[in-house]
CSV table of C-alpha atoms in Angstrom, one decimal:
chain,number,residue,atom,x,y,z
A,16,MET,CA,0.2,0.1,-0.1
A,17,ALA,CA,2.9,2.2,0.8
A,18,THR,CA,4.4,2.0,-2.5
A,19,TYR,CA,1.2,2.1,-4.3
A,20,LEU,CA,0.4,5.4,-2.4
A,21,LEU,CA,3.7,6.8,-3.0
A,22,VAL,CA,3.6,6.6,-6.9
A,23,LEU,CA,-0.1,6.9,-7.6
A,24,PRO,CA,0.1,10.8,-8.2
A,25,ILE,CA,3.3,10.2,-10.6
A,26,ALA,CA,2.7,10.2,-14.3
A,27,HIS,CA,4.4,7.1,-16.3
A,28,THR,CA,4.2,4.9,-13.5
A,29,ILE,CA,1.5,2.6,-14.3
A,30,ALA,CA,3.0,-0.5,-14.5
A,31,ILE,CA,4.2,0.1,-10.8
A,32,ARG,CA,0.8,1.0,-9.9
A,33,TYR,CA,-0.7,-2.0,-11.2
A,34,ILE,CA,2.2,-4.4,-9.7
A,35,ALA,CA,1.6,-2.8,-6.4
A,36,PHE,CA,-2.1,-2.9,-6.3
A,37,TYR,CA,-2.6,-6.0,-7.6
A,38,SER,CA,0.1,-7.5,-5.3
A,39,LEU,CA,-1.8,-5.6,-2.5
A,40,LEU,CA,-5.1,-7.3,-3.4
A,41,LEU,CA,-3.6,-11.0,-4.1
A,42,LEU,CA,-2.1,-10.6,-0.3
A,43,THR,CA,-5.0,-9.2,1.1
A,44,LEU,CA,-7.1,-12.4,-0.4
A,45,TRP,CA,-4.5,-14.7,1.0
A,46,ALA,CA,-4.8,-13.0,4.3
A,47,VAL,CA,-8.2,-13.2,4.0
A,48,TRP,CA,-8.4,-17.0,3.6
A,49,ARG,CA,-5.0,-18.1,5.6
A,50,TYR,CA,-5.4,-15.8,8.5
A,51,ARG,CA,-8.9,-14.8,8.6
A,52,LEU,CA,-8.6,-11.4,7.9
A,53,ARG,CA,-12.0,-9.6,8.3
A,54,LEU,CA,-12.7,-7.1,5.2
A,55,SER,CA,-14.2,-3.7,6.0
A,56,PHE,CA,-16.4,-1.7,3.8
A,57,PRO,CA,-17.4,1.3,4.9
A,58,VAL,CA,-20.4,3.1,3.8
A,59,ALA,CA,-21.5,-0.1,1.5
A,60,TRP,CA,-24.7,1.0,1.1
A,61,ALA,CA,-24.2,4.2,-0.7
A,62,TRP,CA,-21.6,2.6,-2.9
A,63,ALA,CA,-24.0,0.1,-3.8
A,64,VAL,CA,-26.7,2.2,-4.8
A,65,TYR,CA,-24.1,4.5,-6.7
A,66,ALA,CA,-22.6,1.4,-8.5
A,67,ALA,CA,-26.2,0.2,-9.3
A,68,ILE,CA,-27.1,3.6,-10.9
A,69,ALA,CA,-23.8,3.6,-12.8
A,70,LEU,CA,-24.1,-0.2,-13.6
A,71,CYS,CA,-27.6,0.4,-15.5
A,72,SER,CA,-26.2,3.4,-17.4
A,73,VAL,CA,-24.6,1.0,-19.3
A,74,LEU,CA,-27.8,-0.4,-20.6
A,75,TYR,CA,-28.7,2.8,-22.5
A,76,ALA,CA,-25.2,4.3,-22.8
A,77,ILE,CA,-24.3,5.7,-26.4
A,78,ASP,CA,-21.2,3.8,-26.2
A,79,PRO,CA,-22.0,0.9,-23.9
A,80,ALA,CA,-18.2,-0.7,-24.2
A,81,TYR,CA,-16.8,2.6,-23.2
A,82,SER,CA,-19.2,3.0,-20.0
A,83,LEU,CA,-18.6,-0.5,-19.0
A,84,SER,CA,-14.8,0.2,-19.0
A,85,GLU,CA,-15.4,3.5,-17.4
A,86,VAL,CA,-17.5,1.5,-14.3
A,87,LYS,CA,-14.7,-0.6,-13.9
A,88,ARG,CA,-12.2,1.9,-13.7
A,89,GLU,CA,-13.9,4.6,-11.4
A,90,VAL,CA,-16.4,2.5,-9.6
A,91,VAL,CA,-15.1,-1.1,-9.2
A,92,TYR,CA,-11.2,0.2,-8.5
A,93,GLY,CA,-13.0,2.9,-6.1
A,94,ILE,CA,-14.4,0.3,-4.3
A,95,LEU,CA,-11.4,-1.7,-4.1
A,96,ALA,CA,-9.2,1.0,-3.1
A,97,LEU,CA,-11.5,2.0,-0.4
A,98,VAL,CA,-11.8,-1.4,1.0
A,99,LEU,CA,-8.1,-2.5,1.2
A,100,ALA,CA,-7.3,0.8,3.1
A,101,ALA,CA,-10.0,0.6,5.3
A,102,SER,CA,-9.1,-3.2,6.0
A,103,TRP,CA,-5.7,-3.0,6.6
A,104,VAL,CA,-5.4,0.6,8.6
A,105,ARG,CA,-7.3,-0.3,11.8
A,106,SER,CA,-5.3,2.2,14.2
A,107,THR,CA,-3.9,5.8,14.3
A,108,GLU,CA,-0.3,4.6,14.3
A,109,ALA,CA,-1.3,2.8,11.1
A,110,LEU,CA,-2.8,5.7,9.7
A,111,SER,CA,0.0,7.9,10.6
A,112,ARG,CA,2.5,5.7,8.8
A,113,ILE,CA,0.3,5.8,6.0
A,114,ILE,CA,-0.1,9.6,6.0
A,115,GLY,CA,3.7,9.7,6.5
A,116,VAL,CA,4.2,8.0,2.8
A,117,VAL,CA,1.8,10.7,1.8
A,118,VAL,CA,4.0,13.5,3.0
A,119,ALA,CA,7.0,11.6,1.4
A,120,GLY,CA,5.5,11.7,-1.5
A,121,ASN,CA,4.3,15.0,-1.7
A,122,LEU,CA,8.0,16.1,-0.9
A,123,LEU,CA,9.1,14.6,-4.3
A,124,MET,CA,6.2,15.7,-6.1
A,125,VAL,CA,6.7,19.5,-5.0
A,126,GLY,CA,10.3,19.3,-5.0
A,127,TYR,CA,10.1,18.8,-8.8
A,128,ALA,CA,7.6,21.0,-9.4
A,129,VAL,CA,9.9,23.7,-7.5
A,130,PHE,CA,12.9,22.2,-10.0
A,131,SER,CA,10.5,22.9,-13.1
A,132,ILE,CA,10.1,26.3,-11.7
A,133,VAL,CA,13.7,27.2,-11.1
A,134,ALA,CA,14.9,25.8,-14.1
A,135,SER,CA,12.5,28.0,-16.3
A,136,GLY,CA,14.1,31.1,-14.5
A,137,LEU,CA,10.8,32.2,-13.3
A,138,GLY,CA,10.3,33.4,-16.6
A,139,GLN,CA,6.7,31.3,-17.2
A,140,SER,CA,3.6,32.6,-15.1
A,141,TYR,CA,2.8,29.0,-15.0
A,142,LEU,CA,3.8,25.5,-14.7
A,143,GLN,CA,4.1,23.7,-17.7
A,144,GLU,CA,2.0,20.7,-17.6
A,145,GLY,CA,2.5,21.0,-13.8
A,146,SER,CA,5.4,18.6,-14.1
A,147,PHE,CA,3.2,15.4,-13.7
A,148,SER,CA,-0.4,14.8,-15.2
A,149,GLY,CA,-1.2,18.2,-16.4
A,150,VAL,CA,-1.6,21.3,-14.5
A,151,GLY,CA,-5.2,20.4,-13.3
A,152,MET,CA,-4.4,17.3,-12.1
A,153,PHE,CA,-1.6,18.1,-10.4
A,154,SER,CA,-3.2,21.4,-8.4
A,155,THR,CA,-6.1,18.7,-7.6
A,156,TYR,CA,-3.9,16.7,-6.1
A,157,LEU,CA,-2.3,19.4,-3.8
A,158,ILE,CA,-5.6,20.0,-3.0
A,159,THR,CA,-6.1,16.7,-1.6
A,160,VAL,CA,-2.8,15.9,0.0
A,161,LEU,CA,-2.5,19.1,1.7
A,162,PRO,CA,-4.6,19.1,5.0
A,163,PHE,CA,-3.0,15.5,5.7
A,164,VAL,CA,0.2,17.1,5.2
A,165,ALA,CA,-0.9,19.8,7.6
A,166,ALA,CA,-2.6,17.3,10.1
A,167,TYR,CA,0.7,15.0,10.1
A,168,ALA,CA,2.9,18.6,10.9
A,169,LEU,CA,0.8,19.0,13.7
A,170,GLN,CA,1.2,16.0,15.4
A,171,LEU,CA,5.0,16.4,15.3
A,172,LYS,CA,4.7,20.0,16.7
A,173,GLY,CA,5.6,19.1,20.6
A,174,THR,CA,8.3,16.1,20.0
A,175,HIS,CA,10.2,16.6,16.7
A,176,LYS,CA,10.3,20.3,16.3
A,177,THR,CA,12.9,20.3,13.4
A,178,ILE,CA,10.8,18.1,11.4
A,179,TYR,CA,7.8,20.2,12.3
A,180,TYR,CA,9.4,23.3,11.0
A,181,LEU,CA,10.8,21.7,8.0
A,182,LEU,CA,7.0,20.4,7.2
A,183,LEU,CA,6.2,24.2,7.5
A,184,VAL,CA,8.4,24.8,4.9
A,185,VAL,CA,7.1,22.3,2.3
A,186,LEU,CA,3.4,23.1,2.9
A,187,ALA,CA,4.7,26.8,1.9
A,188,LEU,CA,6.4,25.2,-1.1
A,189,ASN,CA,3.0,23.6,-1.5
A,190,VAL,CA,0.9,26.8,-1.8
A,191,ILE,CA,3.8,28.4,-4.1
A,192,VAL,CA,3.7,25.8,-6.6
A,193,LEU,CA,-0.5,25.6,-6.6
A,194,TYR,CA,-0.1,29.2,-7.5
A,195,PHE,CA,2.2,28.5,-10.2
A,196,SER,CA,-0.1,25.9,-11.3
A,197,GLY,CA,-2.1,28.8,-12.6
A,198,ASN,CA,-5.3,26.8,-11.8
A,199,ARG,CA,-7.4,29.7,-10.2
A,200,ALA,CA,-9.7,27.3,-8.7
A,201,GLY,CA,-7.0,25.6,-6.9
A,202,LEU,CA,-6.4,28.8,-4.5
A,203,VAL,CA,-10.0,29.3,-4.4
A,204,SER,CA,-10.2,25.7,-3.1
A,205,LEU,CA,-7.7,26.2,-0.2
A,206,LEU,CA,-9.0,29.0,0.9
A,207,VAL,CA,-12.1,27.2,1.6
A,208,GLU,CA,-10.2,24.4,3.1
A,209,LEU,CA,-8.4,26.6,5.3
A,210,GLY,CA,-11.7,28.5,6.7
A,211,LEU,CA,-13.3,25.0,7.1
A,212,ALA,CA,-10.1,24.0,8.8
A,213,GLY,CA,-10.5,27.0,11.4
A,214,TYR,CA,-13.8,26.5,11.7
A,215,LEU,CA,-13.7,22.7,12.9
A,216,LEU,CA,-10.5,23.3,14.9
A,217,ARG,CA,-11.9,26.6,16.6
A,218,ASP,CA,-12.2,25.3,20.0
A,219,SER,CA,-8.3,24.2,20.1
A,220,ILE,CA,-6.9,26.9,18.3
A,221,PHE,CA,-8.4,29.9,19.9
A,222,LEU,CA,-6.8,28.7,23.1
A,223,PRO,CA,-3.5,30.9,24.4
A,224,ALA,CA,-1.3,28.1,23.9
A,225,GLN,CA,-2.5,27.6,20.4
A,226,ARG,CA,-2.8,31.4,19.2
A,227,ARG,CA,0.7,31.0,16.9
A,228,VAL,CA,-1.8,28.5,14.8
A,229,LEU,CA,-4.3,30.9,14.5
A,230,VAL,CA,-2.2,33.5,13.5
A,231,GLY,CA,-0.4,31.5,11.0
A,232,ILE,CA,-4.4,30.5,9.6
A,233,ILE,CA,-5.2,34.4,9.4
A,234,VAL,CA,-1.5,35.1,7.4
A,235,LEU,CA,-2.0,32.4,5.1
A,236,ALA,CA,-5.6,33.4,4.2
A,237,VAL,CA,-4.5,36.8,3.3
A,238,ALA,CA,-1.6,35.5,1.3
A,239,LEU,CA,-3.9,33.2,-0.5
A,240,SER,CA,-6.2,35.8,-1.4
A,241,GLY,CA,-3.2,38.3,-2.6
A,242,LEU,CA,-2.1,35.2,-4.8
A,243,LEU,CA,-5.5,34.9,-6.3
A,244,VAL,CA,-5.6,38.5,-7.3
A,245,LYS,CA,-2.4,38.1,-8.5
A,246,GLN,CA,-3.1,35.1,-10.4
A,247,ALA,CA,-6.2,36.6,-12.4
A,248,ASN,CA,-4.4,39.5,-13.2
A,249,ASP,CA,-1.4,37.5,-14.8
A,250,ARG,CA,-4.0,35.6,-16.5
A,251,ASN,CA,-5.6,38.7,-18.0
A,252,VAL,CA,-2.4,39.8,-19.1
A,253,LEU,CA,-1.4,36.4,-20.8
A,254,LEU,CA,-4.6,36.3,-22.6
A,255,GLN,CA,-4.7,39.6,-24.1
A,256,SER,CA,-1.1,39.3,-25.3
A,257,GLU,CA,-2.0,35.8,-26.9
A,258,LEU,CA,-5.9,36.2,-28.1
A,259,GLY,CA,-6.1,40.1,-28.0
A,260,SER,CA,-8.1,42.5,-25.7
A,261,THR,CA,-11.6,41.4,-27.1
A,262,ALA,CA,-11.1,37.7,-27.0
A,263,ALA,CA,-9.6,38.0,-23.2
A,264,ASP,CA,-12.7,40.2,-22.3
A,265,GLU,CA,-15.0,37.4,-23.5
A,266,PRO,CA,-17.2,35.4,-20.6
A,267,ASP,CA,-15.7,32.1,-19.5
A,268,GLN,CA,-16.5,29.4,-21.9
A,269,ARG,CA,-17.5,27.2,-18.8
A,270,ARG,CA,-20.9,29.0,-19.0
A,271,LYS,CA,-22.0,27.8,-22.6
A,272,ILE,CA,-20.7,24.3,-21.3
A,273,TRP,CA,-22.8,24.6,-18.6
A,274,HIS,CA,-25.8,25.5,-20.5
A,275,VAL,CA,-25.4,22.5,-22.9
A,276,ALA,CA,-24.9,20.3,-19.8
A,277,VAL,CA,-28.3,21.6,-18.0
A,278,GLU,CA,-30.3,21.0,-21.1
A,279,ASN,CA,-28.9,17.8,-21.6
A,280,ILE,CA,-30.3,16.5,-18.1
A,281,ARG,CA,-33.4,18.5,-18.6
A,282,ALA,CA,-34.1,16.6,-21.8
A,283,HIS,CA,-33.6,13.2,-20.1
A,284,PRO,CA,-33.9,13.9,-16.5
A,285,LEU,CA,-34.1,10.0,-15.2
A,286,ILE,CA,-31.4,9.0,-17.8
A,287,GLY,CA,-28.1,9.7,-19.4
A,288,ALA,CA,-25.7,8.9,-21.7
A,289,GLY,CA,-23.8,6.5,-19.7
A,290,PHE,CA,-21.3,6.4,-17.3
A,291,GLY,CA,-17.8,8.2,-18.4
A,292,ARG,CA,-16.6,11.7,-18.8
A,293,GLU,CA,-16.3,11.5,-22.7
A,294,VAL,CA,-20.4,10.8,-23.1
A,295,PHE,CA,-20.5,14.8,-22.8
A,296,ARG,CA,-18.8,14.5,-26.3
A,297,LEU,CA,-20.6,11.8,-27.8
A,298,ARG,CA,-23.8,13.3,-26.7
A,299,ASN,CA,-23.2,16.9,-28.3
A,300,PRO,CA,-20.8,15.7,-31.3
A,301,GLU,CA,-21.7,19.5,-32.9
A,302,PHE,CA,-21.0,21.4,-30.1
A,303,PHE,CA,-17.8,19.5,-29.8
A,304,LYS,CA,-16.5,20.2,-33.2
A,305,GLU,CA,-17.0,23.9,-31.8
A,306,ASN,CA,-13.7,23.6,-29.9
A,307,THR,CA,-12.0,20.2,-28.6
A,308,ASN,CA,-12.0,21.5,-25.0
A,309,TYR,CA,-16.0,21.0,-24.9
A,310,TRP,CA,-15.7,17.4,-24.3
A,311,HIS,CA,-17.0,17.0,-20.8
A,312,ALA,CA,-19.4,19.4,-18.7
A,313,HIS,CA,-16.1,20.8,-16.5
A,314,ASN,CA,-18.4,20.4,-13.3
A,315,ILE,CA,-18.6,17.1,-11.3
A,316,LEU,CA,-22.3,17.2,-10.4
A,317,LEU,CA,-23.4,18.1,-14.0
A,318,ASN,CA,-21.0,15.4,-15.6
A,319,LYS,CA,-22.9,13.1,-13.3
A,320,GLY,CA,-26.3,14.6,-14.5
A,321,VAL,CA,-25.3,13.9,-18.2
A,322,GLN,CA,-24.0,10.4,-17.7
A,323,MET,CA,-26.8,9.1,-15.3
A,324,GLY,CA,-29.4,11.7,-15.1
A,325,ILE,CA,-30.8,13.2,-11.6
A,326,PRO,CA,-30.4,10.0,-9.8
A,327,GLY,CA,-26.9,9.7,-10.9
A,328,MET,CA,-26.3,13.2,-9.2
A,329,LEU,CA,-28.2,12.2,-6.1
A,330,ALA,CA,-26.5,9.0,-5.9
A,331,PHE,CA,-22.8,10.5,-6.2
A,332,LEU,CA,-23.9,13.4,-3.5
A,333,GLY,CA,-25.4,10.3,-1.3
A,334,LEU,CA,-21.9,8.6,-1.3
A,335,ILE,CA,-20.0,11.7,-0.7
A,336,PHE,CA,-22.2,12.7,2.5
A,337,ALA,CA,-22.3,9.3,3.8
A,338,VAL,CA,-18.2,9.5,3.9
A,339,LEU,CA,-18.7,12.9,5.5
A,340,ARG,CA,-21.3,11.5,8.0
A,341,ALA,CA,-18.8,8.5,8.8
A,342,VAL,CA,-15.6,10.8,9.4
A,343,TRP,CA,-17.2,13.4,11.2
A,344,VAL,CA,-20.0,12.1,13.6
A,345,PRO,CA,-21.3,14.2,16.1
A,346,ARG,CA,-19.0,14.9,18.9
A,347,THR,CA,-18.3,17.0,22.1
A,348,ARG,CA,-16.0,20.0,21.8
A,349,ARG,CA,-12.3,19.4,22.7
A,350,GLN,CA,-9.3,21.2,23.1
A,351,GLN,CA,-6.9,19.0,22.5
A,352,ILE,CA,-6.1,17.9,18.8
A,353,SER,CA,-5.4,14.1,19.0
A,354,PRO,CA,-3.8,12.4,15.8
A,355,LEU,CA,-6.8,10.9,15.0
A,356,TYR,CA,-9.0,13.9,15.5
A,357,ALA,CA,-6.3,15.8,13.5
A,358,TYR,CA,-6.9,13.0,10.3
A,359,GLU,CA,-10.5,13.2,10.8
A,360,THR,CA,-10.9,17.1,10.4
A,361,ALA,CA,-8.3,16.9,7.4
A,362,CYS,CA,-10.6,14.3,5.6
A,363,VAL,CA,-13.3,16.5,5.9
A,364,VAL,CA,-11.4,19.1,4.9
A,365,MET,CA,-10.0,17.2,2.0
A,366,ILE,CA,-13.5,16.2,0.7
A,367,VAL,CA,-15.2,19.5,1.0
A,368,GLY,CA,-12.0,21.3,-0.7
A,369,LEU,CA,-12.2,18.8,-3.6
A,370,LEU,CA,-15.6,19.3,-4.3
A,371,THR,CA,-14.9,22.9,-4.5
A,372,LYS,CA,-12.3,22.7,-6.7
A,373,ASN,CA,-14.3,20.3,-9.0
A,374,MET,CA,-17.1,22.7,-9.4
A,375,THR,CA,-15.7,24.0,-12.5
A,376,ASP,CA,-13.8,21.4,-14.0
A,377,ASP,CA,-13.9,17.4,-13.1
A,378,PHE,CA,-10.3,15.9,-11.8
A,379,PHE,CA,-12.6,13.0,-9.4
A,380,VAL,CA,-11.0,10.6,-12.1
A,381,ARG,CA,-8.4,7.8,-12.5
A,382,ASP,CA,-5.4,8.4,-10.2
A,383,GLY,CA,-7.0,11.4,-8.4
A,384,ALA,CA,-9.9,9.5,-7.2
A,385,LEU,CA,-8.2,6.4,-6.4
A,386,LEU,CA,-6.0,8.7,-4.2
A,387,PHE,CA,-8.9,10.2,-2.3
A,388,TRP,CA,-10.5,6.5,-1.7
A,389,VAL,CA,-7.2,5.3,-0.5
A,390,LEU,CA,-7.2,8.1,2.0
A,391,THR,CA,-10.5,8.4,3.0
A,392,GLY,CA,-10.5,4.2,3.7
A,393,ALA,CA,-7.7,4.4,5.7
A,394,VAL,CA,-9.2,7.4,7.9
A,395,LEU,CA,-12.5,5.3,8.3
A,396,GLY,CA,-10.4,1.9,8.6
A,397,ALA,CA,-8.7,4.0,11.8
A,398,ILE,CA,-11.9,5.2,13.1
A,399,GLY,CA,-13.9,1.6,13.0
A,400,GLY,CA,-10.8,0.1,14.6
A,401,GLU,CA,-10.2,2.5,17.3
A,402,ARG,CA,-14.2,2.0,18.1
A,403,ALA,CA,-13.5,-1.9,18.0
A,404,ALA,CA,-10.9,-1.6,20.2
A,405,ALA,CA,-12.6,0.8,22.7
A,406,SER,CA,-15.6,-1.9,22.7
A,407,HIS,CA,-13.7,-4.5,23.9
A,408,GLU,CA,-11.7,-2.4,26.7
């Protein structure tokens, strides 16, 4: 699992990913048979509803073979990633080790991105292809892991101060490369994550002993706001130089795409065109001819609606909210941030941040989605394991 998590976000490592994933799957099946390992499947009912609607969409899909392939890649692999992580990560200690691997991977990713920025002589406004799977996927990756890197650093504050301060530098570098990704939704999502984290941890960070954390959040929020304004200005200058002032002043083309997607859903509210992002292109071939960037709805919920109708949108939202409910159950106010509490908070922040990020595009696919389900499964597995251990005491 550690190997899989380490290479998952890195482009051109698909062979290593498959070897790690299927090795983990076979070893898990061996452990189930030989050592009676108990598999854990959190929010199974929500997954069952979503999977059933996704599978039914194949029956009315424009391209059934494509949709069935997408169901396998996005639904089946998503379920397996969640179950494997939740079955093996059954304690806070195991979760911390897994997050440590995520932090190590993040250091590699961000380190290479910083190298790319410096190597370009800081002459480029944006990262060219983001070093990995494109700037969109790269910025989505950062929004996914940043809450966990921060939670991991928080656990080291009182025991390993040197590593703690080094991780603060890593967090700062994450923000810098997120800016250089040129993805405006990334900075907005990070602001949302920051605000939500401050709200969820308000009982802790408003204490006198934690005032530095509160000040840090405020300073970072101000800095992010400034970067967002600068990024918007840089984008306008770039568009004007490349396309001319008239084209640069045109409204975002997403509005046109969203209008077409809404009309698709309105025309067939109970069914869609089949599972998979590219069905938008198949359903609207003339619209796609206008611009090859119009191949999907550029909104995660609208994409689900185009693919599976309103039932698909509701099933996906139900799955996400079921995960949120499982991670963040009602709890008493607490002034101490325990490791598990920090990771639970990071998971909630990640989910909301990713939803925000994918409202203007849809990168909740392939390695990005699998990373999400592994991290979510690990947190849910640790919660379940700690509860089981407490019930036996």
